[in-house]
Amino acid sequence: MNQGKRVGIVGAGNVGATVAYSLAMLGSCHEIILRDNKIDVAKGKALDMSQAASAVRSHTVVKVADDMSDLTDCDIVVVTAGSPRLPGMSRDDLLMINANITKEVIKGIAQYSPNAIVIMVSNPLDAMTYVALKESGFDRSRVIGMAGILDSSRMASFIQEKLGYGGGQIRASVMGGHGDDMVPLPRYSTVAGVPLTDVLTDIEIDEIVQRTRHGGAEIVGYLKTGSAYYAPAKSTAIMVDAILKDTKQIHPCAVCLDGEYGYADVVSGVPVMLGANGAEKIIEVTLNEKEQEMFARSCASVQTLIDTLNQNNFFKGE
């Protein structure tokens, strides 16, 4: 297997296709393989992207897997497959539907790309990352959820909007689960190295925190018939690129904790060092009492979803 040359993407909808497009434009890898139930749509997008890659003189070729068995020897597989929440569908309904989809996809990945690093994007993100980890049998360093980079970029965008300056120099930090219980960390957020608390009032920071928590819902409210995909896809592409290039950079990602921050066997967003082996190191930052309480609430929220899966005997045999 050629290390860092082949990326699989399961789910060629808005997010999956935009991840592929971002990677093709960067020339991050030699080959991108799209897998989607709508094979002709995937083939059309793959052709279009390959031609776009040629336009920018990128060497990346985008192909389509007719079946999971065609998704072989990938270095990384991004999973965006899943059902959106439809009218009348409860949160638990969506959880079980997407858990079953994830289980099926992961089974194929484990069989045909057993050395791959898996990046989960499907929602509910933290629970699907947990399902992928348990169903694959992979080491936890090789099953990573994309959320922290997205939530941090949303917070940074809102900070820039509030300030009116500092674009490109803002570093926002968000931990915890991907949802209403995420943990934005103003204390670890800066503008050109200047602490956020020195340039904004507590009230302004609180407004940004609340808006960050509901950043996805705000976009859904405008789009009406869909959800965000440019920022989620770019955030995913950043993770893929960091792994392919073995950058050892620190990014907030969802991983299964094993004693870090005082939690075990639950997935949550924390700063991790990304490299060729996936989440190579988990960074434990010091949280104050308020931040610890928010992180505990976030982990408890994810644990509730895991408990629901267990109550439905999801992990008991096939």
Short mmCIF file of C-alpha atoms in Angstrom, two decimals, residues 48-301:
data_model
loop_
_atom_site.label_atom_id
_atom_site.label_comp_id
_atom_site.label_asym_id
_atom_site.label_seq_id
_atom_site.Cartn_x
_atom_site.Cartn_y
_atom_site.Cartn_z
CA ASP A 48 -16.57 16.78 -12.94
CA MET A 49 -14.01 16.84 -10.11
CA SER A 50 -11.34 15.02 -12.11
CA GLN A 51 -11.74 17.65 -14.83
CA ALA A 52 -11.52 20.44 -12.25
CA ALA A 53 -8.32 18.83 -10.93
CA SER A 54 -6.91 18.87 -14.46
CA ALA A 55 -7.78 22.56 -14.74
CA VAL A 56 -5.57 23.40 -11.73
CA ARG A 57 -2.88 20.90 -12.79
CA SER A 58 -3.58 18.67 -9.77
CA HIS A 59 -2.52 15.03 -10.13
CA THR A 60 -5.54 13.75 -8.16
CA VAL A 61 -7.95 11.41 -9.93
CA VAL A 62 -11.48 10.96 -8.59
CA LYS A 63 -13.06 7.53 -9.10
CA VAL A 64 -16.22 5.72 -7.98
CA ALA A 65 -16.62 2.46 -6.08
CA ASP A 66 -19.61 0.53 -7.45
CA ASP A 67 -19.53 -1.54 -4.28
CA MET A 68 -17.78 -1.40 -0.90
CA SER A 69 -15.46 -4.14 -2.18
CA ASP A 70 -14.02 -1.54 -4.59
CA LEU A 71 -12.98 0.64 -1.64
CA THR A 72 -9.69 -1.21 -1.16
CA ASP A 73 -6.41 -0.30 0.54
CA CYS A 74 -7.42 3.26 1.43
CA ASP A 75 -5.16 5.19 3.78
CA ILE A 76 -8.11 7.21 5.03
CA VAL A 77 -11.85 6.67 4.69
CA VAL A 78 -14.21 9.58 5.37
CA VAL A 79 -17.75 8.54 6.32
CA THR A 80 -20.51 11.09 5.65
CA ALA A 81 -23.26 8.54 4.93
CA GLY A 82 -26.44 8.79 6.96
CA SER A 83 -30.02 9.95 7.01
CA PRO A 84 -30.95 13.54 7.84
CA ARG A 85 -33.53 14.07 10.54
CA LEU A 86 -36.90 14.01 8.81
CA PRO A 87 -40.21 15.48 10.02
CA GLY A 88 -41.76 13.36 12.77
CA MET A 89 -38.48 11.56 13.45
CA SER A 90 -37.25 11.55 17.03
CA ARG A 91 -33.60 12.00 17.98
CA ASP A 92 -33.52 8.31 19.02
CA ASP A 93 -35.05 7.26 15.66
CA LEU A 94 -32.26 9.09 13.82
CA LEU A 95 -29.68 7.59 16.18
CA MET A 96 -30.73 4.00 15.44
CA ILE A 97 -31.10 4.57 11.66
CA ASN A 98 -27.65 6.13 11.31
CA ALA A 99 -26.05 3.66 13.73
CA ASN A 100 -27.22 0.82 11.48
CA ILE A 101 -25.93 2.60 8.37
CA THR A 102 -22.60 3.24 10.10
CA LYS A 103 -22.34 -0.39 11.22
CA GLU A 104 -22.79 -1.60 7.63
CA VAL A 105 -20.28 0.90 6.22
CA ILE A 106 -17.67 0.16 8.89
CA LYS A 107 -17.97 -3.56 8.27
CA GLY A 108 -16.97 -2.93 4.64
CA ILE A 109 -14.10 -0.62 5.59
CA ALA A 110 -12.69 -3.12 8.10
CA GLN A 111 -12.84 -5.84 5.45
CA TYR A 112 -11.47 -4.00 2.41
CA SER A 113 -9.31 -1.22 3.91
CA PRO A 114 -8.21 -2.79 7.21
CA ASN A 115 -5.31 -0.36 7.69
CA ALA A 116 -7.34 2.79 7.05
CA ILE A 117 -7.84 5.68 9.42
CA VAL A 118 -11.57 6.43 9.66
CA ILE A 119 -12.89 9.99 9.90
CA MET A 120 -16.54 10.11 10.92
CA VAL A 121 -18.72 13.03 9.82
CA SER A 122 -22.20 11.44 10.09
CA ASN A 123 -24.54 12.67 12.83
CA PRO A 124 -25.03 12.37 15.73
CA LEU A 125 -21.27 12.71 15.38
CA ASP A 126 -19.92 11.56 18.73
CA ALA A 127 -22.23 8.53 18.93
CA MET A 128 -21.41 7.52 15.33
CA THR A 129 -17.68 7.76 16.12
CA TYR A 130 -18.29 5.43 19.07
CA VAL A 131 -20.21 2.99 16.84
CA ALA A 132 -17.42 3.07 14.23
CA LEU A 133 -14.80 2.35 16.89
CA LYS A 134 -16.70 -0.58 18.41
CA GLU A 135 -17.72 -2.11 15.07
CA SER A 136 -14.30 -1.79 13.42
CA GLY A 137 -12.20 -3.15 16.25
CA PHE A 138 -9.59 -0.54 15.24
CA ASP A 139 -7.36 1.20 17.76
CA ARG A 140 -8.99 4.41 19.01
CA SER A 141 -6.25 6.47 17.34
CA ARG A 142 -7.61 5.34 13.95
CA VAL A 143 -11.28 6.33 14.45
CA ILE A 144 -11.70 10.11 14.69
CA GLY A 145 -14.77 12.33 14.53
CA MET A 146 -14.81 15.68 12.73
CA ALA A 147 -16.46 18.41 14.76
CA GLY A 148 -14.00 20.48 16.76
CA ILE A 149 -12.37 22.14 13.75
CA LEU A 150 -15.82 23.07 12.42
CA ASP A 151 -17.10 24.42 15.74
CA SER A 152 -13.85 26.34 16.31
CA SER A 153 -14.01 27.87 12.82
CA ARG A 154 -17.60 28.95 13.44
CA MET A 155 -16.57 30.58 16.69
CA ALA A 156 -13.62 32.31 14.98
CA SER A 157 -15.92 33.60 12.24
CA PHE A 158 -18.34 35.02 14.82
CA ILE A 159 -15.43 36.65 16.71
CA GLN A 160 -14.24 38.33 13.49
CA GLU A 161 -17.78 39.51 12.74
CA LYS A 162 -18.11 40.98 16.25
CA LEU A 163 -14.67 42.65 16.21
CA GLY A 164 -14.56 43.84 12.61
CA TYR A 165 -10.86 43.01 12.40
CA GLY A 166 -8.31 40.23 12.97
CA GLY A 167 -9.32 37.97 10.07
CA GLY A 168 -6.88 35.08 9.69
CA GLN A 169 -5.33 35.81 13.09
CA ILE A 170 -8.15 34.45 15.25
CA ARG A 171 -7.66 31.15 17.06
CA ALA A 172 -10.85 29.91 18.68
CA SER A 173 -11.01 26.80 20.82
CA VAL A 174 -14.00 24.48 21.26
CA MET A 175 -14.11 21.14 23.09
CA GLY A 176 -16.79 18.60 23.99
CA GLY A 177 -19.51 16.97 21.93
CA HIS A 178 -20.85 18.28 18.65
CA GLY A 179 -24.19 19.76 19.64
CA ASP A 180 -25.88 22.13 22.04
CA ASP A 181 -23.60 20.92 24.87
CA MET A 182 -20.32 21.77 23.12
CA VAL A 183 -17.76 23.62 25.22
CA PRO A 184 -16.46 26.84 23.62
CA LEU A 185 -13.33 28.01 25.48
CA PRO A 186 -12.92 31.82 25.34
CA ARG A 187 -9.97 31.49 27.77
CA TYR A 188 -8.04 29.58 25.10
CA SER A 189 -9.17 31.82 22.22
CA THR A 190 -6.97 34.62 20.92
CA VAL A 191 -6.67 37.35 18.28
CA ALA A 192 -3.06 37.59 17.05
CA GLY A 193 -2.06 36.10 20.39
CA VAL A 194 -4.11 38.62 22.40
CA PRO A 195 -6.59 36.92 24.77
CA LEU A 196 -10.22 37.25 23.68
CA THR A 197 -11.10 38.67 27.11
CA ASP A 198 -8.87 41.70 26.35
CA VAL A 199 -10.71 42.69 23.17
CA LEU A 200 -14.34 41.78 23.92
CA THR A 201 -16.66 42.20 26.90
CA ASP A 202 -18.07 39.23 28.82
CA ILE A 203 -21.49 39.91 27.30
CA GLU A 204 -20.08 39.94 23.76
CA ILE A 205 -18.15 36.71 24.42
CA ASP A 206 -21.29 35.05 25.80
CA GLU A 207 -23.21 36.06 22.65
CA ILE A 208 -20.49 34.45 20.52
CA VAL A 209 -20.53 31.28 22.64
CA GLN A 210 -24.31 30.92 22.29
CA ARG A 211 -24.21 31.57 18.55
CA THR A 212 -21.41 29.00 18.13
CA ARG A 213 -23.51 26.36 19.91
CA HIS A 214 -26.34 26.93 17.45
CA GLY A 215 -24.15 27.65 14.41
CA GLY A 216 -25.42 24.67 12.43
CA ALA A 217 -29.06 25.35 13.23
CA GLU A 218 -28.69 28.97 12.11
CA ILE A 219 -27.58 27.81 8.65
CA VAL A 220 -30.37 25.19 8.48
CA GLY A 221 -32.82 27.98 9.28
CA TYR A 222 -31.71 29.92 6.21
CA LEU A 223 -31.33 26.98 3.82
CA LYS A 224 -34.68 25.41 4.80
CA THR A 225 -34.04 22.18 2.87
CA GLY A 226 -30.51 21.25 3.90
CA SER A 227 -27.63 21.87 6.26
CA ALA A 228 -24.13 23.33 6.15
CA TYR A 229 -21.56 21.63 3.97
CA TYR A 230 -18.77 24.03 2.90
CA ALA A 231 -17.35 24.50 6.41
CA PRO A 232 -17.92 20.86 7.52
CA ALA A 233 -16.24 19.61 4.34
CA LYS A 234 -13.28 21.98 4.59
CA SER A 235 -12.82 21.04 8.26
CA THR A 236 -12.77 17.36 7.24
CA ALA A 237 -10.28 18.06 4.43
CA ILE A 238 -7.98 19.80 6.95
CA MET A 239 -7.95 16.60 9.04
CA VAL A 240 -7.29 14.39 6.00
CA ASP A 241 -4.46 16.66 4.86
CA ALA A 242 -2.85 16.69 8.33
CA ILE A 243 -2.85 12.88 8.42
CA LEU A 244 -1.60 12.43 4.84
CA LYS A 245 1.21 14.95 5.37
CA ASP A 246 1.99 13.68 8.89
CA THR A 247 2.02 17.28 10.13
CA LYS A 248 1.79 16.48 13.87
CA GLN A 249 -0.40 19.57 14.21
CA ILE A 250 -2.91 19.88 17.03
CA HIS A 251 -6.59 20.02 16.06
CA PRO A 252 -9.75 19.54 18.14
CA CYS A 253 -11.28 16.19 17.15
CA ALA A 254 -13.74 13.67 18.59
CA VAL A 255 -11.98 10.60 20.01
CA CYS A 256 -12.82 7.89 22.53
CA LEU A 257 -11.38 8.88 25.89
CA ASP A 258 -9.52 6.35 28.02
CA GLY A 259 -8.94 8.15 31.30
CA GLU A 260 -8.15 11.56 29.80
CA TYR A 261 -10.02 14.40 31.51
CA GLY A 262 -11.35 11.75 33.95
CA TYR A 263 -13.57 9.96 31.40
CA ALA A 264 -13.43 6.55 29.75
CA ASP A 265 -15.36 4.73 27.01
CA VAL A 266 -17.11 7.89 25.84
CA VAL A 267 -16.37 9.99 22.74
CA SER A 268 -15.76 13.71 23.09
CA GLY A 269 -13.98 16.51 21.28
CA VAL A 270 -10.51 17.27 22.65
CA PRO A 271 -7.25 18.66 21.22
CA VAL A 272 -5.31 15.88 19.49
CA MET A 273 -2.07 15.69 17.53
CA LEU A 274 -2.83 14.43 14.03
CA GLY A 275 -0.21 12.49 12.11
CA ALA A 276 0.24 9.52 9.79
CA ASN A 277 -1.11 7.18 12.50
CA GLY A 278 -4.24 9.23 13.14
CA ALA A 279 -4.86 10.77 16.56
CA GLU A 280 -1.34 10.15 17.81
CA LYS A 281 -1.58 12.05 21.07
CA ILE A 282 -4.41 13.52 23.17
CA ILE A 283 -3.57 16.88 24.71
CA GLU A 284 -5.03 17.51 28.18
CA VAL A 285 -5.58 21.22 28.74
CA THR A 286 -6.33 22.61 32.18
CA LEU A 287 -10.02 23.39 32.63
CA ASN A 288 -11.39 25.64 35.34
CA GLU A 289 -14.41 24.65 37.41
CA LYS A 290 -16.98 26.15 35.03
CA GLU A 291 -15.33 24.55 31.99
CA GLN A 292 -15.15 21.19 33.78
CA GLU A 293 -18.89 21.39 34.49
CA MET A 294 -19.65 22.13 30.82
CA PHE A 295 -17.38 19.30 29.68
CA ALA A 296 -19.08 16.91 32.15
CA ARG A 297 -22.50 17.92 30.78
CA SER A 298 -21.26 17.37 27.23
CA CYS A 299 -19.88 13.89 28.01
CA ALA A 300 -23.12 12.98 29.81
CA SER A 301 -25.11 14.00 26.72
#
